[in-house]
Tab-separated table of C-alpha atoms in Angstrom:
chain	number	residue	atom	x	y	z
A	842	MET	CA	-16.530	-51.162	16.617
A	843	GLN	CA	-13.631	-53.532	15.881
A	844	THR	CA	-10.234	-53.244	17.517
A	845	ALA	CA	-7.265	-54.884	15.829
A	846	LEU	CA	-4.891	-56.903	17.906
A	847	GLN	CA	-1.482	-55.222	18.135
A	848	PHE	CA	1.183	-57.354	19.785
A	849	GLY	CA	4.052	-55.026	18.801
A	850	PRO	CA	3.767	-52.793	21.909
A	851	VAL	CA	3.590	-55.863	24.066
A	852	LEU	CA	6.477	-57.881	22.543
A	853	ILE	CA	8.944	-55.031	23.196
A	854	HIS	CA	8.413	-55.852	26.891
A	855	LEU	CA	9.063	-59.556	26.369
A	856	ASP	CA	12.181	-59.344	28.570
A	857	ASP	CA	10.023	-58.204	31.469
A	858	LEU	CA	7.643	-61.148	30.951
A	859	LEU	CA	10.495	-63.627	30.715
A	860	ALA	CA	11.811	-62.166	33.989
A	861	GLY	CA	8.387	-62.744	35.466
A	862	VAL	CA	8.461	-66.373	34.244
A	863	TRP	CA	11.721	-66.888	36.148
A	864	LYS	CA	10.353	-65.367	39.272
A	865	THR	CA	7.235	-67.502	39.073
A	866	VAL	CA	9.268	-70.582	38.663
A	867	GLN	CA	11.340	-69.618	41.646
A	868	LEU	CA	8.294	-69.006	43.814
A	869	ALA	CA	6.698	-72.309	42.750
A	870	VAL	CA	9.839	-74.461	43.272
A	871	LEU	CA	10.701	-72.962	46.686
A	872	SER	CA	7.094	-73.303	47.939
A	873	ILE	CA	6.782	-76.785	46.518
A	874	VAL	CA	9.911	-77.966	48.291
A	875	CYS	CA	8.877	-76.429	51.655
A	876	GLY	CA	5.294	-77.474	51.280
A	877	THR	CA	6.252	-81.050	50.503
A	878	VAL	CA	8.517	-81.140	53.672
A	879	ILE	CA	5.547	-79.887	55.669
A	880	GLY	CA	3.380	-82.498	54.064
A	881	VAL	CA	5.769	-85.367	54.902
A	882	PHE	CA	6.110	-84.398	58.574
A	883	GLY	CA	2.352	-83.717	58.744
A	884	ALA	CA	1.441	-87.166	57.250
A	885	ILE	CA	3.816	-88.964	59.598
A	886	GLY	CA	2.547	-86.999	62.519
A	887	ARG	CA	-1.063	-87.636	61.735
A	888	SER	CA	-0.638	-91.340	60.959
A	889	PHE	CA	1.924	-92.368	63.644
A	890	GLY	CA	1.994	-89.581	66.191
A	891	PRO	CA	0.179	-89.426	69.463
A	892	ARG	CA	-3.035	-87.390	69.778
A	893	TRP	CA	-1.277	-84.225	70.949
A	894	ILE	CA	0.434	-84.264	67.552
A	895	SER	CA	-2.214	-85.767	65.229
A	896	TRP	CA	-5.060	-83.482	66.410
A	897	PRO	CA	-3.228	-80.151	65.820
A	898	VAL	CA	-2.079	-81.472	62.392
A	899	ALA	CA	-5.682	-82.432	61.521
A	900	ALA	CA	-6.857	-78.994	62.648
A	901	TYR	CA	-4.228	-77.281	60.524
A	902	VAL	CA	-5.260	-79.359	57.466
A	903	GLU	CA	-8.919	-78.536	57.861
A	904	LEU	CA	-8.247	-74.821	58.488
A	905	ILE	CA	-6.110	-74.409	55.374
A	906	ARG	CA	-8.203	-76.622	53.073
A	907	ASN	CA	-11.398	-74.745	53.972
A	908	THR	CA	-10.171	-71.140	53.594
A	909	PRO	CA	-9.134	-69.337	50.407
A	910	LEU	CA	-5.430	-69.092	49.569
A	911	LEU	CA	-5.892	-65.332	49.082
A	912	ILE	CA	-7.035	-64.918	52.693
A	913	GLN	CA	-4.094	-67.020	53.916
A	914	LEU	CA	-1.785	-64.815	51.839
A	915	TYR	CA	-3.216	-61.586	53.383
A	916	PHE	CA	-3.015	-63.140	56.859
A	917	VAL	CA	0.692	-64.014	56.537
A	918	PHE	CA	1.626	-60.633	55.009
A	919	PHE	CA	-0.526	-58.312	57.161
A	920	SER	CA	-0.847	-60.217	60.406
A	921	LEU	CA	2.675	-61.486	61.110
A	922	PRO	CA	4.065	-57.918	61.560
A	923	LEU	CA	1.677	-57.579	64.543
A	924	PHE	CA	3.687	-60.321	66.242
A	925	GLY	CA	6.994	-58.676	65.346
A	926	LEU	CA	7.738	-60.815	62.263
A	927	ARG	CA	8.109	-58.643	59.135
A	928	LEU	CA	8.563	-60.374	55.775
A	929	ASP	CA	8.936	-58.780	52.348
A	930	SER	CA	6.410	-59.630	49.710
A	931	ASN	CA	8.264	-62.534	48.163
A	932	ALA	CA	9.141	-64.150	51.497
A	933	ALA	CA	5.526	-63.848	52.618
A	934	ALA	CA	4.367	-65.312	49.365
A	935	ILE	CA	6.661	-68.323	49.715
A	936	LEU	CA	5.550	-68.912	53.315
A	937	ALA	CA	1.808	-68.627	52.546
A	938	LEU	CA	2.131	-70.885	49.480
A	939	SER	CA	4.128	-73.461	51.475
A	940	ILE	CA	1.630	-73.640	54.240
A	941	HIS	CA	-1.119	-73.881	51.743
A	942	LEU	CA	0.553	-76.738	49.828
A	943	GLY	CA	1.589	-78.403	53.097
A	944	ALA	CA	-2.031	-78.996	54.160
A	945	TYR	CA	-2.922	-80.705	50.808
A	946	ALA	CA	0.330	-82.589	50.652
A	947	THR	CA	-0.279	-83.882	54.175
A	948	GLU	CA	-3.603	-85.435	53.170
A	949	ILE	CA	-2.249	-86.779	49.851
A	950	LEU	CA	0.775	-88.391	51.588
A	951	ARG	CA	-1.328	-89.640	54.480
A	952	ALA	CA	-3.466	-91.560	51.934
A	953	GLY	CA	-0.296	-93.129	50.623
A	954	VAL	CA	0.962	-93.976	54.153
A	955	GLU	CA	-2.383	-95.614	55.005
A	956	SER	CA	-2.142	-97.742	51.871
A	957	VAL	CA	1.070	-99.431	53.177
A	958	PRO	CA	0.186	-102.839	54.513
A	959	ARG	CA	0.572	-102.946	58.303
A	960	GLY	CA	2.143	-106.347	57.920
A	961	GLN	CA	5.161	-104.785	56.275
A	962	ILE	CA	5.637	-102.385	59.183
A	963	GLU	CA	5.264	-105.187	61.728
A	964	ALA	CA	7.756	-107.277	59.811
A	965	ALA	CA	10.272	-104.430	59.758
A	966	LYS	CA	9.829	-104.018	63.540
A	967	ALA	CA	10.356	-107.748	63.963
A	968	LEU	CA	13.613	-107.430	62.080
A	969	GLY	CA	14.802	-104.862	64.490
A	970	LEU	CA	14.885	-101.854	62.140
A	971	LYS	CA	14.914	-98.461	63.842
A	972	PRO	CA	11.719	-96.353	63.611
A	973	TYR	CA	13.320	-93.762	61.244
A	974	ARG	CA	14.403	-96.482	58.934
A	975	ILE	CA	10.943	-98.071	58.955
A	976	ILE	CA	9.404	-94.707	58.120
A	977	ARG	CA	11.935	-93.856	55.498
A	978	HIS	CA	12.171	-97.228	53.616
A	979	ILE	CA	9.004	-99.205	54.475
A	980	VAL	CA	6.519	-96.385	54.641
A	981	LEU	CA	7.547	-93.220	52.760
A	982	VAL	CA	9.015	-94.629	49.583
A	983	PRO	CA	5.881	-96.904	48.776
A	984	ALA	CA	3.535	-94.120	49.922
A	985	LEU	CA	5.190	-91.583	47.747
A	986	LYS	CA	5.154	-93.962	44.705
A	987	ALA	CA	1.433	-94.610	45.282
A	988	VAL	CA	0.356	-90.977	45.464
A	989	TYR	CA	2.907	-89.399	43.129
A	990	PRO	CA	0.358	-88.694	40.328
A	991	ALA	CA	-1.882	-86.911	42.770
A	992	LEU	CA	1.006	-85.047	44.399
A	993	SER	CA	2.178	-83.975	40.880
A	994	ALA	CA	-1.201	-82.624	40.083
A	995	GLN	CA	-1.070	-80.560	43.289
A	996	PHE	CA	2.351	-79.206	42.311
A	997	ILE	CA	0.837	-78.010	39.008
A	998	LEU	CA	-1.991	-76.311	40.851
A	999	GLN	CA	0.709	-74.657	43.119
A	1000	LEU	CA	2.437	-73.337	40.001
A	1001	MET	CA	-0.738	-71.719	38.770
A	1002	GLY	CA	-1.559	-70.476	42.328
A	1003	THR	CA	1.413	-68.272	42.269
A	1004	SER	CA	-0.609	-65.901	39.968
A	1005	ILE	CA	-2.366	-64.436	42.995
A	1006	VAL	CA	0.603	-63.398	45.003
A	1007	GLY	CA	0.724	-60.068	43.195
A	1008	ALA	CA	-2.068	-59.125	45.544
A	1009	ILE	CA	0.695	-58.374	48.158
A	1010	ALA	CA	3.040	-56.750	45.612
A	1011	ALA	CA	5.118	-59.933	45.161
A	1012	GLU	CA	6.914	-59.955	41.836
A	1013	GLU	CA	5.777	-62.760	39.553
A	1014	LEU	CA	4.488	-63.209	36.010
A	1015	THR	CA	0.858	-62.013	36.515
A	1016	ALA	CA	1.908	-59.068	38.601
A	1017	ILE	CA	4.384	-57.949	35.914
A	1018	ALA	CA	1.732	-58.442	33.229
A	1019	ASN	CA	-0.690	-56.267	35.113
A	1020	ASN	CA	1.929	-53.511	35.340
A	1021	LEU	CA	2.432	-53.804	31.576
A	1022	VAL	CA	-1.312	-53.445	31.017
A	1023	MET	CA	-1.166	-50.067	32.786
A	1024	GLN	CA	1.799	-48.995	30.720
A	1025	THR	CA	0.622	-50.156	27.311
A	1026	PHE	CA	-3.204	-50.221	27.602
A	1027	ARG	CA	-3.079	-53.454	25.469
A	1028	SER	CA	-4.852	-55.676	28.084
A	1029	PHE	CA	-6.341	-58.190	25.616
A	1030	GLU	CA	-2.980	-58.846	23.918
A	1031	ILE	CA	-1.138	-59.127	27.135
A	1032	TYR	CA	-3.588	-61.567	28.691
A	1033	ILE	CA	-3.545	-63.662	25.547
A	1034	LEU	CA	0.278	-63.859	25.795
A	1035	LEU	CA	0.015	-64.542	29.475
A	1036	ALA	CA	-2.308	-67.442	28.917
A	1037	VAL	CA	0.082	-68.906	26.341
A	1038	ILE	CA	3.019	-68.575	28.715
A	1039	TYR	CA	1.192	-70.280	31.543
A	1040	PHE	CA	0.046	-73.049	29.142
A	1041	VAL	CA	3.702	-73.692	28.179
A	1042	LEU	CA	4.841	-73.525	31.746
A	1043	VAL	CA	2.220	-76.022	32.896
A	1044	GLN	CA	3.039	-78.409	30.011
A	1045	ALA	CA	6.797	-78.122	30.709
A	1046	ALA	CA	6.211	-78.788	34.454
A	1047	SER	CA	4.039	-81.774	33.685
A	1048	LEU	CA	6.835	-83.246	31.480
A	1049	VAL	CA	9.429	-82.588	34.158
A	1050	LEU	CA	7.338	-84.175	36.878
A	1051	ALA	CA	6.527	-87.180	34.694
A	1052	ALA	CA	10.246	-87.675	33.906
A	1053	LEU	CA	11.094	-87.269	37.647
A	1054	GLY	CA	8.559	-89.912	38.467
A	1055	ARG	CA	10.071	-92.375	36.012
A	1056	LEU	CA	13.575	-91.650	37.363
A	1057	LEU	CA	12.613	-92.069	41.008
A	1058	PHE	CA	10.245	-95.033	40.678
A	1059	ARG	CA	11.493	-96.575	37.347
A	1060	TRP	CA	7.925	-96.382	35.910
A	1061	LYS	CA	7.434	-97.764	32.426
A	1062	ALA	CA	6.279	-95.231	29.872
């Protein structure tokens, strides 16, 4: 039995899919920004903080990196209301994605921080620079430059990771596509189109991140 592909019933819902693309980009960008901030503070705390800071950060990193993102998503969405904090689906998705990325960004940035020669830090101290200036100019900028390719790859994974937040009814591209499957019964065509859209999204994000890296660090092409 052969089934002909029919994209017509799917393409009439293209506006819905494009709306899903926009929502996916929003989720990815917000969680990447928040997760990177978590990673910066986590890397600094783990590398320069006292034990009462570095140990909890290490525990957080190990906990998040050794549990599935889906379980973390369920925990944020279903467990926080038990403590009186109720979040809608999109807010819970952003929080879970940010916490998830924060753990990986902490380790990536920590590797960059550890690569900065200690002599540079000691020289900055000898010149009388304040601690926040040392961390900002002597540590973070070279560290970020060193690990930017790895961090960019993690950002791409974060973009693709948004595809599971439909499990808590958050609106994004995959969730909208699944709803269209139930409406049109053209699952194969929709998932082909979905794969193409994600491929284009990832390629576009890769180009944007590469351009951003060249702009920030004046990399040569």
